[in-house]
Coordinates of C-alpha atoms and ligand atoms in Angstrom, one line a residue:
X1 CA 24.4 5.3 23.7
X2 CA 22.9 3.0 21.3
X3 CA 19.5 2.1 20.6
X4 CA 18.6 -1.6 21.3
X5 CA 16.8 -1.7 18.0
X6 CA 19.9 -2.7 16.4
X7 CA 22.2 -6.1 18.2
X8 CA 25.0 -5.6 20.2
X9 CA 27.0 -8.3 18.6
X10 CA 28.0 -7.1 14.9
X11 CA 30.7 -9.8 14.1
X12 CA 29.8 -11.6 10.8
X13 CA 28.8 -14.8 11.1
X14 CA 31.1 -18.0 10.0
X15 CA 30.1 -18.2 6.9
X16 CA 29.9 -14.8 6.2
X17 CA 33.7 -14.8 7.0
X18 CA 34.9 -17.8 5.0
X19 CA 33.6 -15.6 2.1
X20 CA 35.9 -12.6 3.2
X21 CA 38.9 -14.8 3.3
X22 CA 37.9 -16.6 0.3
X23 CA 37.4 -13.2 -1.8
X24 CA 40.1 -11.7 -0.3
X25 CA 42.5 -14.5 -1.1
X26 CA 41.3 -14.0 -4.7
X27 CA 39.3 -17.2 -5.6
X28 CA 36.2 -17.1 -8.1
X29 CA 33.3 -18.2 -5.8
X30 CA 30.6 -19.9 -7.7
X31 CA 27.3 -18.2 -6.3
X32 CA 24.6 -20.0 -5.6
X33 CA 22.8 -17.7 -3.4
X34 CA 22.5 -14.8 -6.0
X35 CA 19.4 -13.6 -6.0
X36 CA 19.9 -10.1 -7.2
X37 CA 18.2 -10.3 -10.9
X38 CA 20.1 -7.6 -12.1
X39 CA 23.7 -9.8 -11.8
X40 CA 22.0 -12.6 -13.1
X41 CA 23.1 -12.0 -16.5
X42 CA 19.3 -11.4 -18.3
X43 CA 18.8 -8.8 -21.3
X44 CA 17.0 -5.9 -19.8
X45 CA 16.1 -3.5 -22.9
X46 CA 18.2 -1.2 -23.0
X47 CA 15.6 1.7 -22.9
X48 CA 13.4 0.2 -19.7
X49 CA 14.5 3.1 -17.6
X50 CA 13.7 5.5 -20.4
X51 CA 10.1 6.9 -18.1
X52 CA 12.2 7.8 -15.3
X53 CA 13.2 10.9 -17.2
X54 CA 9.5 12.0 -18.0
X55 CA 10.0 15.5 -17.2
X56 CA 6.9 15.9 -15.4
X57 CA 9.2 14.9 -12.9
X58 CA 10.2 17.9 -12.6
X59 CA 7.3 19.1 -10.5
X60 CA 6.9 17.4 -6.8
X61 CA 3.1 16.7 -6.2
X62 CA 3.7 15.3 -2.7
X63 CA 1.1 12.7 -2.0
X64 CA 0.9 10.1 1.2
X65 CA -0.5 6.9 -0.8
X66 CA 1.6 8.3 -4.2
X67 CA -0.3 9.2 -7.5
X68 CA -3.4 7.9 -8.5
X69 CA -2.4 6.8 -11.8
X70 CA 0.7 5.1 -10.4
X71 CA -1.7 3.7 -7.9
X72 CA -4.0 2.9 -10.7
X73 CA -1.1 1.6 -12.7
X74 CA -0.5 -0.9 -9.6
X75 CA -4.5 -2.3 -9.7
X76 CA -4.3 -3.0 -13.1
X77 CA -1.4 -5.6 -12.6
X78 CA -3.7 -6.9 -10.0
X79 CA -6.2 -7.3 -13.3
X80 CA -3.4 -9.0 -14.9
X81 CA -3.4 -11.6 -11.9
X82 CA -7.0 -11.5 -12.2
X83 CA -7.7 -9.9 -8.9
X84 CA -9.9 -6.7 -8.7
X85 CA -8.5 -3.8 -6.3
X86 CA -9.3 -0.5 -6.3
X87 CA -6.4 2.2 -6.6
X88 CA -7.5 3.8 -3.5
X89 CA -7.0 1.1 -1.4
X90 CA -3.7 0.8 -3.0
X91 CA -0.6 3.0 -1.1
X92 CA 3.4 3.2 -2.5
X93 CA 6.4 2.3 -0.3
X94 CA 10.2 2.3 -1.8
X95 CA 10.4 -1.6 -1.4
X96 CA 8.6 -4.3 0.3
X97 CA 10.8 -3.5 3.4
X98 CA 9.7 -0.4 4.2
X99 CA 5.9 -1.7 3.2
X100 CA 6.6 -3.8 6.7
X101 CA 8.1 -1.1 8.9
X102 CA 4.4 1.0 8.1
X103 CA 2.2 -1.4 8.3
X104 CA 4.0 -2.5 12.0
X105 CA 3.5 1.1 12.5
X106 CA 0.2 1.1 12.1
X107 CA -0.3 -2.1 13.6
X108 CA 1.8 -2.3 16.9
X109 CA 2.9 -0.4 19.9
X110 CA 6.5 -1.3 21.1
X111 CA 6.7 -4.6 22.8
X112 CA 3.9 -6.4 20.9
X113 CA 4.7 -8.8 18.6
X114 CA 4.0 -10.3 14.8
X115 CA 4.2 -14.4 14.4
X116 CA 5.9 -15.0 11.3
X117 CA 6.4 -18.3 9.3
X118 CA 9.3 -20.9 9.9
X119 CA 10.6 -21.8 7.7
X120 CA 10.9 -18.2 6.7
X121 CA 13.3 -15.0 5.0
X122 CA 15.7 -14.3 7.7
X123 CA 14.9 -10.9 7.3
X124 CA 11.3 -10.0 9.2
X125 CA 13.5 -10.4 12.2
X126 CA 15.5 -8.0 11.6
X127 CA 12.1 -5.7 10.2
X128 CA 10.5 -6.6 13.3
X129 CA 13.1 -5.3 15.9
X130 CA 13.6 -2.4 14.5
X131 CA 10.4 -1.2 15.0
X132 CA 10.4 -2.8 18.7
X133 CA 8.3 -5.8 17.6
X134 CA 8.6 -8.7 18.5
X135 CA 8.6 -12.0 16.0
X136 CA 7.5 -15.6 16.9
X137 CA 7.6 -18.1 14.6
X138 CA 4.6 -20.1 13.3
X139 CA 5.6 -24.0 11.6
X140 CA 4.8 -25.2 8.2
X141 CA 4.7 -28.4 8.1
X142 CA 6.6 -29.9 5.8
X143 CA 4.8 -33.1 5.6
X144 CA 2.2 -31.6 4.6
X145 CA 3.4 -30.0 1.6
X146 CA 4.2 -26.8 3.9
X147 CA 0.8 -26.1 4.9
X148 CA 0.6 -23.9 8.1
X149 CA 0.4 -25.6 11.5
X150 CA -2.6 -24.0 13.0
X151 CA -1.6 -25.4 16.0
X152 CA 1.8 -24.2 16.4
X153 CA 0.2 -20.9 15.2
X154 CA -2.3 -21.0 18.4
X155 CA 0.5 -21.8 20.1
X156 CA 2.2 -18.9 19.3
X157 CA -0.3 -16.4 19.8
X158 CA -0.3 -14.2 23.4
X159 CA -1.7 -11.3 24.5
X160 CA 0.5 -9.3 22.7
X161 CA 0.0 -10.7 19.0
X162 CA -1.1 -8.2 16.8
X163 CA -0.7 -9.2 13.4
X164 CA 0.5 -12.6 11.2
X165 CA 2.2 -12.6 8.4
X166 CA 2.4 -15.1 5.3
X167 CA 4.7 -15.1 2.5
X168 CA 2.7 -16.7 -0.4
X169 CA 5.3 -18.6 -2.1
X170 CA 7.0 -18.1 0.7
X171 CA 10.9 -17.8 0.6
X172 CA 12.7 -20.4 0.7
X173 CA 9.9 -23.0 1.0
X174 CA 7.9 -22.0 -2.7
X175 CA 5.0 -23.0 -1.2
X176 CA 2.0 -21.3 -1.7
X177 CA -0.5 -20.6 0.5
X178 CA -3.7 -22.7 -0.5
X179 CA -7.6 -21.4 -0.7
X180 CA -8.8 -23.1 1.6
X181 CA -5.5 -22.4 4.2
X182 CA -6.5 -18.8 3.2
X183 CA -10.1 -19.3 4.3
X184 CA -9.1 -20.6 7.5
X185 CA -6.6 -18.4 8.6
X186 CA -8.8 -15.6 7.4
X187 CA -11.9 -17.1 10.3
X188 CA -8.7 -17.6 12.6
X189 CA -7.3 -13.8 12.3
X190 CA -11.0 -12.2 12.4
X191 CA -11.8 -13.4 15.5
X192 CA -8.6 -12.5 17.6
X193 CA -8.5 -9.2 16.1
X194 CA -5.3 -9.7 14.4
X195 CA -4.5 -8.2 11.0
X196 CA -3.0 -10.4 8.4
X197 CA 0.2 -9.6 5.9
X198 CA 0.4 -11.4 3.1
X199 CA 4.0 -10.9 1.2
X200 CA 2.9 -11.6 -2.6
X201 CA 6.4 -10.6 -3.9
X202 CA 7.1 -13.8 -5.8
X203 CA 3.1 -14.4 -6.6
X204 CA 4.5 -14.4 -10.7
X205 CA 6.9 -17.1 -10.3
X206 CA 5.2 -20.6 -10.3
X207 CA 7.1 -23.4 -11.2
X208 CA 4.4 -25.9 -11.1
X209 CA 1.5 -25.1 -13.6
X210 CA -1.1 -25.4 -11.2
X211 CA 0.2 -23.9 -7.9
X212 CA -0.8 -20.3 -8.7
X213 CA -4.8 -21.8 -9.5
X214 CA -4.9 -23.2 -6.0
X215 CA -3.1 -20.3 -4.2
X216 CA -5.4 -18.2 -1.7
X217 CA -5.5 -14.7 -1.8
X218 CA -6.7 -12.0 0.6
X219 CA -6.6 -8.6 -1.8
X220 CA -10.2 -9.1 -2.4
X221 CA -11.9 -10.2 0.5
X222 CA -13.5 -8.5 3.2
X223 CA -13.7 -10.2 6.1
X224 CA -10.5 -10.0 7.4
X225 CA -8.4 -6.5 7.4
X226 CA -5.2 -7.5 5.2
X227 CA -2.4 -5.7 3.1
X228 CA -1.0 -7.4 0.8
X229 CA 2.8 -6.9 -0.4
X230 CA 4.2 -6.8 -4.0
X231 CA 6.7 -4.9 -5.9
X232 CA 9.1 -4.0 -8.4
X233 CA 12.0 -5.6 -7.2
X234 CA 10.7 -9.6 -7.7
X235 CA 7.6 -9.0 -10.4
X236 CA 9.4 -7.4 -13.3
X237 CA 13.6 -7.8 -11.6
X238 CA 14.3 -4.0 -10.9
X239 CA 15.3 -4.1 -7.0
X240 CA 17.0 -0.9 -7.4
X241 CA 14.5 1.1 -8.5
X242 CA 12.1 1.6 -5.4
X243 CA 8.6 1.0 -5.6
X244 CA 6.4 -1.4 -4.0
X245 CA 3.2 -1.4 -3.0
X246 CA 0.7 -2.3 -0.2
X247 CA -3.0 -3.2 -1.1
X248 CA -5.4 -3.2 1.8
X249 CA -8.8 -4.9 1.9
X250 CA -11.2 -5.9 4.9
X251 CA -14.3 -5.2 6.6
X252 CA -15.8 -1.3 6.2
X253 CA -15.3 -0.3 10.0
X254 CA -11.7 -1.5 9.6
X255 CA -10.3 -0.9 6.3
X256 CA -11.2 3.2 6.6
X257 CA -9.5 4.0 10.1
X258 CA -6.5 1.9 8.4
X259 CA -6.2 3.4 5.7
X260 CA -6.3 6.9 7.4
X261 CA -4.2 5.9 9.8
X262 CA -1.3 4.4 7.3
X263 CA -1.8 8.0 5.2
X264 CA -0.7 9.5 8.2
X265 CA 2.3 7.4 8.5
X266 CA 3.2 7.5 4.6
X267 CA 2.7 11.4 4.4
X268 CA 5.2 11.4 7.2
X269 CA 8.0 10.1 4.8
X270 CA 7.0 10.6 1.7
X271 CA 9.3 7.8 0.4
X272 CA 8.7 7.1 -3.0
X273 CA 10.3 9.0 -5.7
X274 CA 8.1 11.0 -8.7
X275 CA 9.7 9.9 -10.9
X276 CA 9.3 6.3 -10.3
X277 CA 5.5 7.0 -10.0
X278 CA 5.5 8.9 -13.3
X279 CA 7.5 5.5 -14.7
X280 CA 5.2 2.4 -12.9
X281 CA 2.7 2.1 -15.3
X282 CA 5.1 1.8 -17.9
X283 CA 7.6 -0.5 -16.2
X284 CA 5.3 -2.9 -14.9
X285 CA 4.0 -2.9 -19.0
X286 CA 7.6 -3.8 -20.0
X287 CA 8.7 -5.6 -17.2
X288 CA 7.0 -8.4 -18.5
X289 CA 9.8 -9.0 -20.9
X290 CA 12.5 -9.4 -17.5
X291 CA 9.5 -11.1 -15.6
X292 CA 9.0 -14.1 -18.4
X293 CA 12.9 -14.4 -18.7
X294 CA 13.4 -15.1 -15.1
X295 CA 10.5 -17.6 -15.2
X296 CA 12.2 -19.5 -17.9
X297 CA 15.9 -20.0 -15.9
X298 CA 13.9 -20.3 -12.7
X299 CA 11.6 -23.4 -14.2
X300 CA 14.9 -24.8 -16.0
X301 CA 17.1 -24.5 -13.4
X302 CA 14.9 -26.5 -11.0
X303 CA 14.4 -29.1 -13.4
X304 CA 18.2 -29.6 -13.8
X305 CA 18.6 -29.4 -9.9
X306 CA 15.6 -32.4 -10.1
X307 CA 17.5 -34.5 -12.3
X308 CA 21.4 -34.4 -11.1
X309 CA 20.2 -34.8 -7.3
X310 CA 18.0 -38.0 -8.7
X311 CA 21.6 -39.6 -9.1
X312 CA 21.9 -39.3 -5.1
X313 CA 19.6 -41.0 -3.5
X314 CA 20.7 -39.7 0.0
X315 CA 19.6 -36.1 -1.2
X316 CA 16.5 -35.3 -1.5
X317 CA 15.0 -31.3 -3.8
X318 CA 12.1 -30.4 -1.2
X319 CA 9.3 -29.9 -4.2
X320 CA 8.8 -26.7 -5.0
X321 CA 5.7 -24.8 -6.5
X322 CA 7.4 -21.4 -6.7
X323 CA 9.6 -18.2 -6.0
X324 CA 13.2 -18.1 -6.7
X325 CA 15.1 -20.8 -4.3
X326 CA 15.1 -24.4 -4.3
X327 CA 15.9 -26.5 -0.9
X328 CA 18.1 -29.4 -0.8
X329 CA 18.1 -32.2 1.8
X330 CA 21.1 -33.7 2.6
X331 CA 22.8 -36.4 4.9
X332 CA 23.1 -34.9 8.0
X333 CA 26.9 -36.3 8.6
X334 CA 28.2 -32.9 10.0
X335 CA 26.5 -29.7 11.0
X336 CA 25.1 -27.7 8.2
X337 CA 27.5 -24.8 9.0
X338 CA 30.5 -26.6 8.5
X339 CA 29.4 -28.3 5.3
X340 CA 28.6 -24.7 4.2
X341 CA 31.7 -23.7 5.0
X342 CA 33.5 -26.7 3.5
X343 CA 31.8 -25.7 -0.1
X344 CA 33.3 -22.4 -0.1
X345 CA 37.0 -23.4 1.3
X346 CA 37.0 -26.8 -0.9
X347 CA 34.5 -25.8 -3.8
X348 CA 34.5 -22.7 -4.3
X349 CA 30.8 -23.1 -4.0
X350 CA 28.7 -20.6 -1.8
X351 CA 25.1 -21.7 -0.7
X352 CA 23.1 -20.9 2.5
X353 CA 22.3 -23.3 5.2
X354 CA 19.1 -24.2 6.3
X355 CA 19.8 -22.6 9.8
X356 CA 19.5 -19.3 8.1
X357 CA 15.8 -19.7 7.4
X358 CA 15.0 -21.5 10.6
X359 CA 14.5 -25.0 9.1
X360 CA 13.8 -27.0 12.2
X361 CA 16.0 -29.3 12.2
X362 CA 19.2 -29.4 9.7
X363 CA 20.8 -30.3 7.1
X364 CA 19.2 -28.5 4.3
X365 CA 20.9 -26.7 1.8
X366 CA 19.2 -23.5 0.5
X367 CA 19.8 -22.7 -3.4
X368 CA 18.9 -19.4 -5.6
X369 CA 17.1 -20.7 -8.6
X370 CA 18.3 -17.2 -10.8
X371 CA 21.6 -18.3 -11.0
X372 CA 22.9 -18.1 -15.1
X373 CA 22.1 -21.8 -16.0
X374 CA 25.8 -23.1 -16.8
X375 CA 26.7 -22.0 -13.7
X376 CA 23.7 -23.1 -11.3
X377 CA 24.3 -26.9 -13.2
X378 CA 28.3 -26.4 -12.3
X379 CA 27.7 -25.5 -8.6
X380 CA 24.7 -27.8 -8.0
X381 CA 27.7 -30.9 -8.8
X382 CA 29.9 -29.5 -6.4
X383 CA 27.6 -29.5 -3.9
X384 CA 26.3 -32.9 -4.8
X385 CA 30.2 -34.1 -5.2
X386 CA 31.0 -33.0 -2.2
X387 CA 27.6 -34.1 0.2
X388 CA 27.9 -37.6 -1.4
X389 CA 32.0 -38.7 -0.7
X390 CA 32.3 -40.0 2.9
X391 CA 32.9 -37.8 5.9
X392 CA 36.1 -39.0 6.4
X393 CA 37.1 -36.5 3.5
X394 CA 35.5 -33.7 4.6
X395 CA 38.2 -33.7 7.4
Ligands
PLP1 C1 9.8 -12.8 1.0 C2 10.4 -11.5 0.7 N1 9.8 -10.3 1.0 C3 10.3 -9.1 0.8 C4 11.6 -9.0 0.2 C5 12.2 -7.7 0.0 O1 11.8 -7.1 -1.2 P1 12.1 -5.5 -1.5 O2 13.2 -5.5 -2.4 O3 10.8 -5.0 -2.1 O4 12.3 -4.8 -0.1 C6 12.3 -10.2 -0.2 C7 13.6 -10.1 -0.8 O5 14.3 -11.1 -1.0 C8 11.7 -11.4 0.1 O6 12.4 -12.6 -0.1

């Protein structure tokens, strides 16, 4: 009866179950995968939300791309970044997430498939199939400060490939993708005919000073057809309310029948709210406030994550140049899952594995760096208690 968009197999994983026991048994579970900026205990002003109650949205002026000075309200954060993009070549979504189930719209028919970065968010699977895409994974190379393996990326290319997609810093690497990476990948994707997707959510979190000079971006070039991801949710910490956006750019014979194309696919949904639109130029003005706060814990909490693991030399923090999450190696004594599992039954300590991100080869430990800062420093020693007694305890 079912569609096979969705899996067969619903049962939680075992992690996911430990936490249902653990909750249910009523323990307080130090959370080291929060990443929802909104439970992360910073002062939004009170009055932020104040623009969604312009009455002007009152009126619905339905438009496919949204309205042009929501649109226009979107290029000049693009200024802020220093990057010059026109509003028409701007269009709104509700979240990044649906920006990815249009663009693999516009981009593929059932059964063709997107290559996608490993390690990489756990979600573009998910995306992918629900649109009947398939998605193979491309290597960075860790070695190499998490460059992309153009070899594994040729690799995974067959007839069927129809777009790539980069996450620039990607999650949970905080890498960003460099210029020269950029320029390569561009020549790559031009001359397969494959479209590129860049996800710029976290583009305004970089921990080390100089990672967002050297980062490549495709918003203003044209010799490769592109869209570009931001939004709300990551740049100014308001996931709940809706708006994102997708910039195009690329060659003229390209970048019209696109954009036509992904009008015809947005006016079919509609998606994003007027009020929201009324509110973006205003909210990504006083965002900034939210935005510089979560820099601050972000940048502090990897420093204290640097300094505690220093006193275990069997860890190791994977350096990280931005986004929200931090990756810790560890001893590989026992699988990943169970060690996962023994922080939350032991500890009372919840952080994700590395298998959840595709890490190929284990044990990593995958930490949200929004976590309040007494907190993150509290769970980062139970982890590092725990990874650094011998095995015969864990037992
Ligand atoms: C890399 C990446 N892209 C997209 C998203 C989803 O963002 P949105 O809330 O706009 O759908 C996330 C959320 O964590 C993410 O990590």
């Amino acid at each position: 009866m079912f569609s096979s968009r969705t899996p067969e197999d619903l049962t939680p994983n075992r992690l996911a179950e430990a936490l249902k026991a653990a909750r249910a048994e009523g323990r307080t579970i130090l959370d080291l995968t929060q990443s929802n900026p909104t439970r992360a205990g910073f002062e939004y002003p009170g009055d932020l939300l104040r623009p969604l109650a312009d009455p002007g949205g009152l009126t619905y002026t339905p438009s496919p791309f949204g309205l042009l000075d929501a649109r226009a309200a979107v290029a000049r954060d693009y200024a802020r970044r220093g990057l010059a993009v026109a509003p028409e070549r701007i269009a709104l979504t509700a979240s990044t997430s649906e920006a990815y189930a249009c663009l693999f719209k516009l981009l593929t028919d059932p059964g063709d498939e997107v290559l996608i970065p490993r390690p990489g968010y756990p979600l573009f699977e998910h995306l992918a199939s629900l649109d009947r895409v398939g998605a193979r994974p491309y290597d960075l190379d860790l070695d190499a400060g998490w460059r992309i393996d153009f070899e594994s990326l040729e690799a995974a290319i067959t007839p069927h490939t129809r777009a790539i997609v980069i996450v620039s810093p990607n999650n949970p690497t905080g890498s960003f993708i460099k210029s020269d990476e950029v320029d390569r990948l561009a020549e790559f994707a031009a001359a397969r005919d494959l479209a590129l997707i860049a996800d710029e959510v976290f583009a305004d979190y970089e921990i080390t000073h100089e990672a967002r000079a050297g980062a490549g971006r495709l918003v203003d070039r044209d010799d490769v057809l592109s869209f570009s991801l931001g939004g709300l949710s990551k740049s100014v910490g308001l996931p709940q309310v809706k708006l994102a956006w997708i910039a195009a750019a690329g060659p003229d014979r390209l970048i019209d029948p696109a954009l036509g194309r992904l009008e015809l696919i947005c006016d079919t949904y509609l998606s994003v709210s007027t009020p929201v639109q009324l509110a973006a130029s205003e909210l990504l003005e006083r965002g900034a406030n939210v935005r510089d706060q979560i820099r601050r814990r972000v940048s502090a909490n990897y420093e204290r994550l640097l300094q505690k693991a220093a006193s275990l030399p069997a860890c190791r923090v994977l350096a990280t140049e931005g986004g929200w999450s931090a990756v810790l190696e560890v001893p590989s004594v026992y699988p990943e899952e169970a060690l996962v599992v023994d922080l939350l039954q032991h500890d009372n300590v919840l952080v994700h594995p590395g298998y959840f991100f595709d890490f190929l080869h284990e044990s990593y430990l995958v930490v949200s760096l929004l976590v309040a800062e007494a907190q993150f420093a509290d769970g980062i020693e139970r982890v590092l208690r725990r990874v650094g007694v011998p095995v015969a305890s864990h037992e």
